[in-house]
Amino acid sequence: MLELLWDVKKKGMPKVGFVGFGVSCRGVYEALRGELTGAVTRVRSKTPTDVPEGLSAVFGEKYLDRIGEDILVISPGIRHDLPPLLEAAERGCILSSDADLFFRRSERNVFAVTGSDGKSTTVSLAGHLLRCGGRFPSVSVCGNIGLPFCQAAVQNAEGGAFCAELSSFMLQDLSPRSKRAVITNLTPNHADWHLSPDEYREAKLGVFKNTEEPVGNADQPEVLPKGGCYALFSVKLDVRELSRRADVLYTLKDGFIQRNGEDLLPLSGLSLSGESGVKNTLAALCLTEGYIEKEILPSACGSFSPLPHRAECVATVAGVKFADSSIDSTPSRTAATLRGYESGVWLLLGGRGKNVSLDPLFPEIALRCRGAILFGEIAKEAKEFLESRRKDLPKPFPVVVTERMADAVRAAAAMAEPGDTVLLSPAATSFDEFKNYEERGISFRRTVEALSL
């Protein structure tokens, strides 16, 4: 793949550097190991990390000093406009990434998904539907979930399909080519990384720049592609309101998913439930339209296994349900999860905030929660937020602050009664206490399991 970047007329092997060495860059290294034979290869990382034998490394605050590489493969969470990287680019260094290397080959069948919430579920369900449809020799779910892009490209059979999850970090410096693309939704997010809400929105809209058949969420017209859509979905609008705007329309009516106004699937038969689950299903159906027979859809949509850490009931202890939705790292995502519950929720909220408002949470907390147990770096901010609105909360409404998530679980368990739900839906990232949301979810499950011992 490096020949796509490096002028083959130049003599010698390029000097290749990896900026950051997480899942993405390690995937590139594994995929390109053969092509890197004989190349001078270096890892640059602010924090020390394990480096394969034969690679040099630069760690610490000065990890971007004295860049002499010809190509830098950059981790998604590192901005390409950092001054040392811009200076290197001006000297002729090529700034690339796992996603950039993948999308430089345009002949692939790519079904691209981005959005603030629901990306992983939508892209995984789309992959499941394509496999059930049997039109492709292989189907890879890749990118922000599943395999890194370059590893997926190496492993996938010729003519296979790729269901690609793209974050705003990836899209910031990318205009991916795809067969179809969708933005699941857009809510405030990553204000701690993007320079402005407009930059975040424009990064997401970049998914449509080079797609053949855009798929749009008609409930959010501000993120519809400017040139029109191949397919539209909505949980709010009637098919008559969409009929002149796309070739394929997925809507809801009387407990059914409808395609172009005709009943297609009963909502009761879906493996994904709740508002978010139905939206994700509609988006996946639009993405895979025409690649799976109508007769297969009921069994395909019913046999999909929901991803872990998404409102997943992990145990019932003394009549109290404990649900893990550790994936919920934004207030809007937590609000959407809460809408799946009627009442009786003890909300575990905490972690490291993204510098976004907690306002979207309040109506759902006031309507559905019995109390809130706060933990981590955001606990003080969240307590002040809830206390300032105390008059609009149910009475009584305990607001408890703990240091760590495990303490929050135990505090909630002590207050909850049979029939209640203790819900981990943190509305914040995990990085103050855990490596990622998966580790946070696993820790939650283990803490809950210890309650019953």
mmCIF file with all atom_site columns, N, CA, C and O in Angstrom, residues 335-385:
data_model
loop_
_atom_site.group_PDB
_atom_site.id
_atom_site.type_symbol
_atom_site.label_atom_id
_atom_site.label_alt_id
_atom_site.label_comp_id
_atom_site.label_asym_id
_atom_site.label_entity_id
_atom_site.label_seq_id
_atom_site.pdbx_PDB_ins_code
_atom_site.Cartn_x
_atom_site.Cartn_y
_atom_site.Cartn_z
_atom_site.occupancy
_atom_site.B_iso_or_equiv
_atom_site.pdbx_formal_charge
_atom_site.auth_seq_id
_atom_site.auth_comp_id
_atom_site.auth_asym_id
_atom_site.auth_atom_id
_atom_site.pdbx_PDB_model_num
ATOM 1   N N  . ALA A 1 335 ? -29.181 10.504 27.273 1.00 0.00 ? 335 ALA A N  1
ATOM 2   C CA . ALA A 1 335 ? -30.602 10.859 27.193 1.00 0.00 ? 335 ALA A CA 1
ATOM 3   C C  . ALA A 1 335 ? -31.356 9.854  26.330 1.00 0.00 ? 335 ALA A C  1
ATOM 4   O O  . ALA A 1 335 ? -32.460 9.428  26.667 1.00 0.00 ? 335 ALA A O  1
ATOM 5   N N  . ALA A 1 336 ? -30.758 9.455  25.203 1.00 0.00 ? 336 ALA A N  1
ATOM 6   C CA . ALA A 1 336 ? -31.409 8.489  24.324 1.00 0.00 ? 336 ALA A CA 1
ATOM 7   C C  . ALA A 1 336 ? -31.565 7.140  25.010 1.00 0.00 ? 336 ALA A C  1
ATOM 8   O O  . ALA A 1 336 ? -32.597 6.474  24.866 1.00 0.00 ? 336 ALA A O  1
ATOM 9   N N  . THR A 1 337 ? -30.562 6.717  25.780 1.00 0.00 ? 337 THR A N  1
ATOM 10  C CA . THR A 1 337 ? -30.652 5.448  26.510 1.00 0.00 ? 337 THR A CA 1
ATOM 11  C C  . THR A 1 337 ? -31.733 5.519  27.581 1.00 0.00 ? 337 THR A C  1
ATOM 12  O O  . THR A 1 337 ? -32.518 4.578  27.752 1.00 0.00 ? 337 THR A O  1
ATOM 13  N N  . LEU A 1 338 ? -31.809 6.636  28.293 1.00 0.00 ? 338 LEU A N  1
ATOM 14  C CA . LEU A 1 338 ? -32.827 6.780  29.339 1.00 0.00 ? 338 LEU A CA 1
ATOM 15  C C  . LEU A 1 338 ? -34.239 6.688  28.758 1.00 0.00 ? 338 LEU A C  1
ATOM 16  O O  . LEU A 1 338 ? -35.158 6.206  29.429 1.00 0.00 ? 338 LEU A O  1
ATOM 17  N N  . ARG A 1 339 ? -34.419 7.131  27.524 1.00 0.00 ? 339 ARG A N  1
ATOM 18  C CA . ARG A 1 339 ? -35.750 7.069  26.917 1.00 0.00 ? 339 ARG A CA 1
ATOM 19  C C  . ARG A 1 339 ? -36.225 5.635  26.708 1.00 0.00 ? 339 ARG A C  1
ATOM 20  O O  . ARG A 1 339 ? -37.406 5.408  26.418 1.00 0.00 ? 339 ARG A O  1
ATOM 21  N N  . GLY A 1 340 ? -35.339 4.684  26.869 1.00 0.00 ? 340 GLY A N  1
ATOM 22  C CA . GLY A 1 340 ? -35.732 3.282  26.782 1.00 0.00 ? 340 GLY A CA 1
ATOM 23  C C  . GLY A 1 340 ? -36.293 2.736  28.086 1.00 0.00 ? 340 GLY A C  1
ATOM 24  O O  . GLY A 1 340 ? -36.676 1.562  28.145 1.00 0.00 ? 340 GLY A O  1
ATOM 25  N N  . TYR A 1 341 ? -36.337 3.569  29.146 1.00 0.00 ? 341 TYR A N  1
ATOM 26  C CA . TYR A 1 341 ? -36.847 3.146  30.444 1.00 0.00 ? 341 TYR A CA 1
ATOM 27  C C  . TYR A 1 341 ? -38.038 4.023  30.830 1.00 0.00 ? 341 TYR A C  1
ATOM 28  O O  . TYR A 1 341 ? -38.068 5.219  30.544 1.00 0.00 ? 341 TYR A O  1
ATOM 29  N N  . GLU A 1 342 ? -39.006 3.421  31.502 1.00 0.00 ? 342 GLU A N  1
ATOM 30  C CA . GLU A 1 342 ? -40.174 4.175  31.941 1.00 0.00 ? 342 GLU A CA 1
ATOM 31  C C  . GLU A 1 342 ? -39.859 4.990  33.196 1.00 0.00 ? 342 GLU A C  1
ATOM 32  O O  . GLU A 1 342 ? -40.139 6.185  33.269 1.00 0.00 ? 342 GLU A O  1
ATOM 33  N N  . SER A 1 343 ? -39.297 4.318  34.193 1.00 0.00 ? 343 SER A N  1
ATOM 34  C CA . SER A 1 343 ? -39.033 4.981  35.476 1.00 0.00 ? 343 SER A CA 1
ATOM 35  C C  . SER A 1 343 ? -38.160 4.057  36.318 1.00 0.00 ? 343 SER A C  1
ATOM 36  O O  . SER A 1 343 ? -37.736 2.992  35.874 1.00 0.00 ? 343 SER A O  1
ATOM 37  N N  . GLY A 1 344 ? -37.916 4.473  37.563 1.00 0.00 ? 344 GLY A N  1
ATOM 38  C CA . GLY A 1 344 ? -37.211 3.615  38.504 1.00 0.00 ? 344 GLY A CA 1
ATOM 39  C C  . GLY A 1 344 ? -35.737 3.431  38.226 1.00 0.00 ? 344 GLY A C  1
ATOM 40  O O  . GLY A 1 344 ? -35.151 2.415  38.613 1.00 0.00 ? 344 GLY A O  1
ATOM 41  N N  . VAL A 1 345 ? -35.088 4.429  37.595 1.00 0.00 ? 345 VAL A N  1
ATOM 42  C CA . VAL A 1 345 ? -33.674 4.302  37.221 1.00 0.00 ? 345 VAL A CA 1
ATOM 43  C C  . VAL A 1 345 ? -32.798 5.041  38.239 1.00 0.00 ? 345 VAL A C  1
ATOM 44  O O  . VAL A 1 345 ? -33.065 6.200  38.601 1.00 0.00 ? 345 VAL A O  1
ATOM 45  N N  . TRP A 1 346 ? -31.756 4.362  38.685 1.00 0.00 ? 346 TRP A N  1
ATOM 46  C CA . TRP A 1 346 ? -30.677 4.990  39.451 1.00 0.00 ? 346 TRP A CA 1
ATOM 47  C C  . TRP A 1 346 ? -29.515 5.165  38.478 1.00 0.00 ? 346 TRP A C  1
ATOM 48  O O  . TRP A 1 346 ? -28.913 4.185  38.032 1.00 0.00 ? 346 TRP A O  1
ATOM 49  N N  . LEU A 1 347 ? -29.231 6.402  38.131 1.00 0.00 ? 347 LEU A N  1
ATOM 50  C CA . LEU A 1 347 ? -28.280 6.701  37.063 1.00 0.00 ? 347 LEU A CA 1
ATOM 51  C C  . LEU A 1 347 ? -26.864 6.846  37.605 1.00 0.00 ? 347 LEU A C  1
ATOM 52  O O  . LEU A 1 347 ? -26.606 7.664  38.494 1.00 0.00 ? 347 LEU A O  1
ATOM 53  N N  . LEU A 1 348 ? -25.938 6.049  37.046 1.00 0.00 ? 348 LEU A N  1
ATOM 54  C CA . LEU A 1 348 ? -24.512 6.191  37.342 1.00 0.00 ? 348 LEU A CA 1
ATOM 55  C C  . LEU A 1 348 ? -23.893 7.045  36.246 1.00 0.00 ? 348 LEU A C  1
ATOM 56  O O  . LEU A 1 348 ? -23.813 6.641  35.087 1.00 0.00 ? 348 LEU A O  1
ATOM 57  N N  . LEU A 1 349 ? -23.474 8.251  36.623 1.00 0.00 ? 349 LEU A N  1
ATOM 58  C CA . LEU A 1 349 ? -22.965 9.227  35.651 1.00 0.00 ? 349 LEU A CA 1
ATOM 59  C C  . LEU A 1 349 ? -21.591 9.680  36.099 1.00 0.00 ? 349 LEU A C  1
ATOM 60  O O  . LEU A 1 349 ? -21.414 10.090 37.247 1.00 0.00 ? 349 LEU A O  1
ATOM 61  N N  . GLY A 1 350 ? -20.614 9.619  35.202 1.00 0.00 ? 350 GLY A N  1
ATOM 62  C CA . GLY A 1 350 ? -19.288 10.073 35.601 1.00 0.00 ? 350 GLY A CA 1
ATOM 63  C C  . GLY A 1 350 ? -18.208 9.706  34.613 1.00 0.00 ? 350 GLY A C  1
ATOM 64  O O  . GLY A 1 350 ? -18.424 8.979  33.649 1.00 0.00 ? 350 GLY A O  1
ATOM 65  N N  . GLY A 1 351 ? -17.014 10.209 34.887 1.00 0.00 ? 351 GLY A N  1
ATOM 66  C CA . GLY A 1 351 ? -15.877 10.003 34.000 1.00 0.00 ? 351 GLY A CA 1
ATOM 67  C C  . GLY A 1 351 ? -15.246 11.334 33.670 1.00 0.00 ? 351 GLY A C  1
ATOM 68  O O  . GLY A 1 351 ? -15.282 12.287 34.457 1.00 0.00 ? 351 GLY A O  1
ATOM 69  N N  . ARG A 1 352 ? -14.690 11.426 32.495 1.00 0.00 ? 352 ARG A N  1
ATOM 70  C CA . ARG A 1 352 ? -14.057 12.669 32.019 1.00 0.00 ? 352 ARG A CA 1
ATOM 71  C C  . ARG A 1 352 ? -14.959 13.302 30.959 1.00 0.00 ? 352 ARG A C  1
ATOM 72  O O  . ARG A 1 352 ? -15.290 12.684 29.953 1.00 0.00 ? 352 ARG A O  1
ATOM 73  N N  . GLY A 1 353 ? -15.349 14.531 31.179 1.00 0.00 ? 353 GLY A N  1
ATOM 74  C CA . GLY A 1 353 ? -16.256 15.217 30.268 1.00 0.00 ? 353 GLY A CA 1
ATOM 75  C C  . GLY A 1 353 ? -15.606 15.595 28.954 1.00 0.00 ? 353 GLY A C  1
ATOM 76  O O  . GLY A 1 353 ? -14.378 15.594 28.810 1.00 0.00 ? 353 GLY A O  1
ATOM 77  N N  . LYS A 1 354 ? -16.458 15.929 27.982 1.00 0.00 ? 354 LYS A N  1
ATOM 78  C CA . LYS A 1 354 ? -16.007 16.340 26.647 1.00 0.00 ? 354 LYS A CA 1
ATOM 79  C C  . LYS A 1 354 ? -16.223 17.830 26.395 1.00 0.00 ? 354 LYS A C  1
ATOM 80  O O  . LYS A 1 354 ? -16.247 18.276 25.259 1.00 0.00 ? 354 LYS A O  1
ATOM 81  N N  . ASN A 1 355 ? -16.438 18.582 27.479 1.00 0.00 ? 355 ASN A N  1
ATOM 82  C CA . ASN A 1 355 ? -16.677 20.017 27.361 1.00 0.00 ? 355 ASN A CA 1
ATOM 83  C C  . ASN A 1 355 ? -17.947 20.314 26.572 1.00 0.00 ? 355 ASN A C  1
ATOM 84  O O  . ASN A 1 355 ? -17.999 21.238 25.772 1.00 0.00 ? 355 ASN A O  1
ATOM 85  N N  . VAL A 1 356 ? -18.982 19.489 26.787 1.00 0.00 ? 356 VAL A N  1
ATOM 86  C CA . VAL A 1 356 ? -20.284 19.727 26.174 1.00 0.00 ? 356 VAL A CA 1
ATOM 87  C C  . VAL A 1 356 ? -21.333 19.844 27.273 1.00 0.00 ? 356 VAL A C  1
ATOM 88  O O  . VAL A 1 356 ? -21.165 19.330 28.384 1.00 0.00 ? 356 VAL A O  1
ATOM 89  N N  . SER A 1 357 ? -22.425 20.533 26.968 1.00 0.00 ? 357 SER A N  1
ATOM 90  C CA . SER A 1 357 ? -23.457 20.816 27.958 1.00 0.00 ? 357 SER A CA 1
ATOM 91  C C  . SER A 1 357 ? -24.179 19.545 28.403 1.00 0.00 ? 357 SER A C  1
ATOM 92  O O  . SER A 1 357 ? -24.439 18.641 27.600 1.00 0.00 ? 357 SER A O  1
ATOM 93  N N  . LEU A 1 358 ? -24.545 19.512 29.676 1.00 0.00 ? 358 LEU A N  1
ATOM 94  C CA . LEU A 1 358 ? -25.343 18.420 30.219 1.00 0.00 ? 358 LEU A CA 1
ATOM 95  C C  . LEU A 1 358 ? -26.839 18.654 30.043 1.00 0.00 ? 358 LEU A C  1
ATOM 96  O O  . LEU A 1 358 ? -27.660 17.806 30.421 1.00 0.00 ? 358 LEU A O  1
ATOM 97  N N  . ASP A 1 359 ? -27.225 19.786 29.464 1.00 0.00 ? 359 ASP A N  1
ATOM 98  C CA . ASP A 1 359 ? -28.641 20.145 29.349 1.00 0.00 ? 359 ASP A CA 1
ATOM 99  C C  . ASP A 1 359 ? -29.525 19.070 28.720 1.00 0.00 ? 359 ASP A C  1
ATOM 100 O O  . ASP A 1 359 ? -30.664 18.863 29.182 1.00 0.00 ? 359 ASP A O  1
ATOM 101 N N  . PRO A 1 360 ? -29.078 18.370 27.635 1.00 0.00 ? 360 PRO A N  1
ATOM 102 C CA . PRO A 1 360 ? -29.971 17.366 27.029 1.00 0.00 ? 360 PRO A CA 1
ATOM 103 C C  . PRO A 1 360 ? -30.394 16.256 27.981 1.00 0.00 ? 360 PRO A C  1
ATOM 104 O O  . PRO A 1 360 ? -31.401 15.575 27.756 1.00 0.00 ? 360 PRO A O  1
ATOM 105 N N  . LEU A 1 361 ? -29.646 16.077 29.074 1.00 0.00 ? 361 LEU A N  1
ATOM 106 C CA . LEU A 1 361 ? -29.931 15.002 30.017 1.00 0.00 ? 361 LEU A CA 1
ATOM 107 C C  . LEU A 1 361 ? -31.114 15.285 30.924 1.00 0.00 ? 361 LEU A C  1
ATOM 108 O O  . LEU A 1 361 ? -31.835 14.368 31.322 1.00 0.00 ? 361 LEU A O  1
ATOM 109 N N  . PHE A 1 362 ? -31.310 16.558 31.269 1.00 0.00 ? 362 PHE A N  1
ATOM 110 C CA . PHE A 1 362 ? -32.182 16.851 32.394 1.00 0.00 ? 362 PHE A CA 1
ATOM 111 C C  . PHE A 1 362 ? -33.624 16.379 32.228 1.00 0.00 ? 362 PHE A C  1
ATOM 112 O O  . PHE A 1 362 ? -34.188 15.792 33.157 1.00 0.00 ? 362 PHE A O  1
ATOM 113 N N  . PRO A 1 363 ? -34.280 16.612 31.088 1.00 0.00 ? 363 PRO A N  1
ATOM 114 C CA . PRO A 1 363 ? -35.680 16.167 30.990 1.00 0.00 ? 363 PRO A CA 1
ATOM 115 C C  . PRO A 1 363 ? -35.851 14.677 31.244 1.00 0.00 ? 363 PRO A C  1
ATOM 116 O O  . PRO A 1 363 ? -36.828 14.255 31.882 1.00 0.00 ? 363 PRO A O  1
ATOM 117 N N  . GLU A 1 364 ? -34.904 13.869 30.754 1.00 0.00 ? 364 GLU A N  1
ATOM 118 C CA . GLU A 1 364 ? -35.013 12.420 30.939 1.00 0.00 ? 364 GLU A CA 1
ATOM 119 C C  . GLU A 1 364 ? -34.706 12.019 32.376 1.00 0.00 ? 364 GLU A C  1
ATOM 120 O O  . GLU A 1 364 ? -35.338 11.100 32.924 1.00 0.00 ? 364 GLU A O  1
ATOM 121 N N  . ILE A 1 365 ? -33.736 12.683 32.999 1.00 0.00 ? 365 ILE A N  1
ATOM 122 C CA . ILE A 1 365 ? -33.446 12.395 34.405 1.00 0.00 ? 365 ILE A CA 1
ATOM 123 C C  . ILE A 1 365 ? -34.662 12.711 35.269 1.00 0.00 ? 365 ILE A C  1
ATOM 124 O O  . ILE A 1 365 ? -35.074 11.918 36.123 1.00 0.00 ? 365 ILE A O  1
ATOM 125 N N  . ALA A 1 366 ? -35.261 13.875 35.045 1.00 0.00 ? 366 ALA A N  1
ATOM 126 C CA . ALA A 1 366 ? -36.407 14.296 35.857 1.00 0.00 ? 366 ALA A CA 1
ATOM 127 C C  . ALA A 1 366 ? -37.602 13.370 35.677 1.00 0.00 ? 366 ALA A C  1
ATOM 128 O O  . ALA A 1 366 ? -38.375 13.146 36.615 1.00 0.00 ? 366 ALA A O  1
ATOM 129 N N  . LEU A 1 367 ? -37.744 12.805 34.483 1.00 0.00 ? 367 LEU A N  1
ATOM 130 C CA . LEU A 1 367 ? -38.907 11.972 34.183 1.00 0.00 ? 367 LEU A CA 1
ATOM 131 C C  . LEU A 1 367 ? -38.717 10.515 34.604 1.00 0.00 ? 367 LEU A C  1
ATOM 132 O O  . LEU A 1 367 ? -39.681 9.855  35.008 1.00 0.00 ? 367 LEU A O  1
ATOM 133 N N  . ARG A 1 368 ? -37.490 10.003 34.525 1.00 0.00 ? 368 ARG A N  1
ATOM 134 C CA . ARG A 1 368 ? -37.304 8.555  34.613 1.00 0.00 ? 368 ARG A CA 1
ATOM 135 C C  . ARG A 1 368 ? -36.423 8.091  35.780 1.00 0.00 ? 368 ARG A C  1
ATOM 136 O O  . ARG A 1 368 ? -36.366 6.889  36.049 1.00 0.00 ? 368 ARG A O  1
ATOM 137 N N  . CYS A 1 369 ? -35.714 8.997  36.441 1.00 0.00 ? 369 CYS A N  1
ATOM 138 C CA . CYS A 1 369 ? -34.728 8.576  37.435 1.00 0.00 ? 369 CYS A CA 1
ATOM 139 C C  . CYS A 1 369 ? -35.214 8.818  38.870 1.00 0.00 ? 369 CYS A C  1
ATOM 140 O O  . CYS A 1 369 ? -35.929 9.783  39.147 1.00 0.00 ? 369 CYS A O  1
ATOM 141 N N  . ARG A 1 370 ? -34.776 7.945  39.759 1.00 0.00 ? 370 ARG A N  1
ATOM 142 C CA . ARG A 1 370 ? -35.050 8.089  41.189 1.00 0.00 ? 370 ARG A CA 1
ATOM 143 C C  . ARG A 1 370 ? -33.900 8.774  41.912 1.00 0.00 ? 370 ARG A C  1
ATOM 144 O O  . ARG A 1 370 ? -34.061 9.274  43.026 1.00 0.00 ? 370 ARG A O  1
ATOM 145 N N  . GLY A 1 371 ? -32.733 8.762  41.282 1.00 0.00 ? 371 GLY A N  1
ATOM 146 C CA . GLY A 1 371 ? -31.565 9.376  41.896 1.00 0.00 ? 371 GLY A CA 1
ATOM 147 C C  . GLY A 1 371 ? -30.380 9.274  40.963 1.00 0.00 ? 371 GLY A C  1
ATOM 148 O O  . GLY A 1 371 ? -30.423 8.562  39.956 1.00 0.00 ? 371 GLY A O  1
ATOM 149 N N  . ALA A 1 372 ? -29.300 9.998  41.304 1.00 0.00 ? 372 ALA A N  1
ATOM 150 C CA . ALA A 1 372 ? -28.086 9.989  40.486 1.00 0.00 ? 372 ALA A CA 1
ATOM 151 C C  . ALA A 1 372 ? -26.881 9.782  41.374 1.00 0.00 ? 372 ALA A C  1
ATOM 152 O O  . ALA A 1 372 ? -26.745 10.437 42.418 1.00 0.00 ? 372 ALA A O  1
ATOM 153 N N  . ILE A 1 373 ? -26.002 8.879  40.966 1.00 0.00 ? 373 ILE A N  1
ATOM 154 C CA . ILE A 1 373 ? -24.765 8.618  41.683 1.00 0.00 ? 373 ILE A CA 1
ATOM 155 C C  . ILE A 1 373 ? -23.634 9.016  40.747 1.00 0.00 ? 373 ILE A C  1
ATOM 156 O O  . ILE A 1 373 ? -23.496 8.470  39.651 1.00 0.00 ? 373 ILE A O  1
ATOM 157 N N  . LEU A 1 374 ? -22.839 9.990  41.163 1.00 0.00 ? 374 LEU A N  1
ATOM 158 C CA . LEU A 1 374 ? -21.849 10.631 40.306 1.00 0.00 ? 374 LEU A CA 1
ATOM 159 C C  . LEU A 1 374 ? -20.444 10.194 40.708 1.00 0.00 ? 374 LEU A C  1
ATOM 160 O O  . LEU A 1 374 ? -20.161 9.973  41.893 1.00 0.00 ? 374 LEU A O  1
ATOM 161 N N  . PHE A 1 375 ? -19.559 10.093 39.724 1.00 0.00 ? 375 PHE A N  1
ATOM 162 C CA . PHE A 1 375 ? -18.194 9.653  40.011 1.00 0.00 ? 375 PHE A CA 1
ATOM 163 C C  . PHE A 1 375 ? -17.235 10.266 39.000 1.00 0.00 ? 375 PHE A C  1
ATOM 164 O O  . PHE A 1 375 ? -17.637 10.768 37.948 1.00 0.00 ? 375 PHE A O  1
ATOM 165 N N  . GLY A 1 376 ? -15.962 10.233 39.334 1.00 0.00 ? 376 GLY A N  1
ATOM 166 C CA . GLY A 1 376 ? -14.937 10.669 38.397 1.00 0.00 ? 376 GLY A CA 1
ATOM 167 C C  . GLY A 1 376 ? -14.801 12.180 38.288 1.00 0.00 ? 376 GLY A C  1
ATOM 168 O O  . GLY A 1 376 ? -15.345 12.955 39.073 1.00 0.00 ? 376 GLY A O  1
ATOM 169 N N  . GLU A 1 377 ? -14.062 12.604 37.264 1.00 0.00 ? 377 GLU A N  1
ATOM 170 C CA . GLU A 1 377 ? -13.706 14.011 37.103 1.00 0.00 ? 377 GLU A CA 1
ATOM 171 C C  . GLU A 1 377 ? -14.922 14.915 36.905 1.00 0.00 ? 377 GLU A C  1
ATOM 172 O O  . GLU A 1 377 ? -14.906 16.086 37.296 1.00 0.00 ? 377 GLU A O  1
ATOM 173 N N  . ILE A 1 378 ? -15.966 14.398 36.279 1.00 0.00 ? 378 ILE A N  1
ATOM 174 C CA . ILE A 1 378 ? -17.125 15.235 35.957 1.00 0.00 ? 378 ILE A CA 1
ATOM 175 C C  . ILE A 1 378 ? -18.116 15.331 37.118 1.00 0.00 ? 378 ILE A C  1
ATOM 176 O O  . ILE A 1 378 ? -19.109 16.066 37.040 1.00 0.00 ? 378 ILE A O  1
ATOM 177 N N  . ALA A 1 379 ? -17.866 14.635 38.209 1.00 0.00 ? 379 ALA A N  1
ATOM 178 C CA . ALA A 1 379 ? -18.847 14.542 39.296 1.00 0.00 ? 379 ALA A CA 1
ATOM 179 C C  . ALA A 1 379 ? -19.212 15.905 39.865 1.00 0.00 ? 379 ALA A C  1
ATOM 180 O O  . ALA A 1 379 ? -20.399 16.200 40.096 1.00 0.00 ? 379 ALA A O  1
ATOM 181 N N  . LYS A 1 380 ? -18.241 16.769 40.106 1.00 0.00 ? 380 LYS A N  1
ATOM 182 C CA . LYS A 1 380 ? -18.524 18.076 40.690 1.00 0.00 ? 380 LYS A CA 1
ATOM 183 C C  . LYS A 1 380 ? -19.407 18.903 39.759 1.00 0.00 ? 380 LYS A C  1
ATOM 184 O O  . LYS A 1 380 ? -20.399 19.502 40.193 1.00 0.00 ? 380 LYS A O  1
ATOM 185 N N  . GLU A 1 381 ? -19.055 18.943 38.470 1.00 0.00 ? 381 GLU A N  1
ATOM 186 C CA . GLU A 1 381 ? -19.863 19.683 37.491 1.00 0.00 ? 381 GLU A CA 1
ATOM 187 C C  . GLU A 1 381 ? -21.287 19.126 37.430 1.00 0.00 ? 381 GLU A C  1
ATOM 188 O O  . GLU A 1 381 ? -22.264 19.880 37.393 1.00 0.00 ? 381 GLU A O  1
ATOM 189 N N  . ALA A 1 382 ? -21.403 17.791 37.404 1.00 0.00 ? 382 ALA A N  1
ATOM 190 C CA . ALA A 1 382 ? -22.725 17.173 37.306 1.00 0.00 ? 382 ALA A CA 1
ATOM 191 C C  . ALA A 1 382 ? -23.561 17.451 38.562 1.00 0.00 ? 382 ALA A C  1
ATOM 192 O O  . ALA A 1 382 ? -24.773 17.676 38.471 1.00 0.00 ? 382 ALA A O  1
ATOM 193 N N  . LYS A 1 383 ? -22.933 17.456 39.743 1.00 0.00 ? 383 LYS A N  1
ATOM 194 C CA . LYS A 1 383 ? -23.658 17.741 40.982 1.00 0.00 ? 383 LYS A CA 1
ATOM 195 C C  . LYS A 1 383 ? -24.195 19.175 40.959 1.00 0.00 ? 383 LYS A C  1
ATOM 196 O O  . LYS A 1 383 ? -25.370 19.423 41.298 1.00 0.00 ? 383 LYS A O  1
ATOM 197 N N  . GLU A 1 384 ? -23.359 20.117 40.549 1.00 0.00 ? 384 GLU A N  1
ATOM 198 C CA . GLU A 1 384 ? -23.801 21.508 40.469 1.00 0.00 ? 384 GLU A CA 1
ATOM 199 C C  . GLU A 1 384 ? -24.938 21.657 39.466 1.00 0.00 ? 384 GLU A C  1
ATOM 200 O O  . GLU A 1 384 ? -25.892 22.411 39.693 1.00 0.00 ? 384 GLU A O  1
ATOM 201 N N  . PHE A 1 385 ? -24.843 20.943 38.361 1.00 0.00 ? 385 PHE A N  1
ATOM 202 C CA . PHE A 1 385 ? -25.884 20.974 37.331 1.00 0.00 ? 385 PHE A CA 1
ATOM 203 C C  . PHE A 1 385 ? -27.217 20.489 37.892 1.00 0.00 ? 385 PHE A C  1
ATOM 204 O O  . PHE A 1 385 ? -28.255 21.132 37.697 1.00 0.00 ? 385 PHE A O  1
#
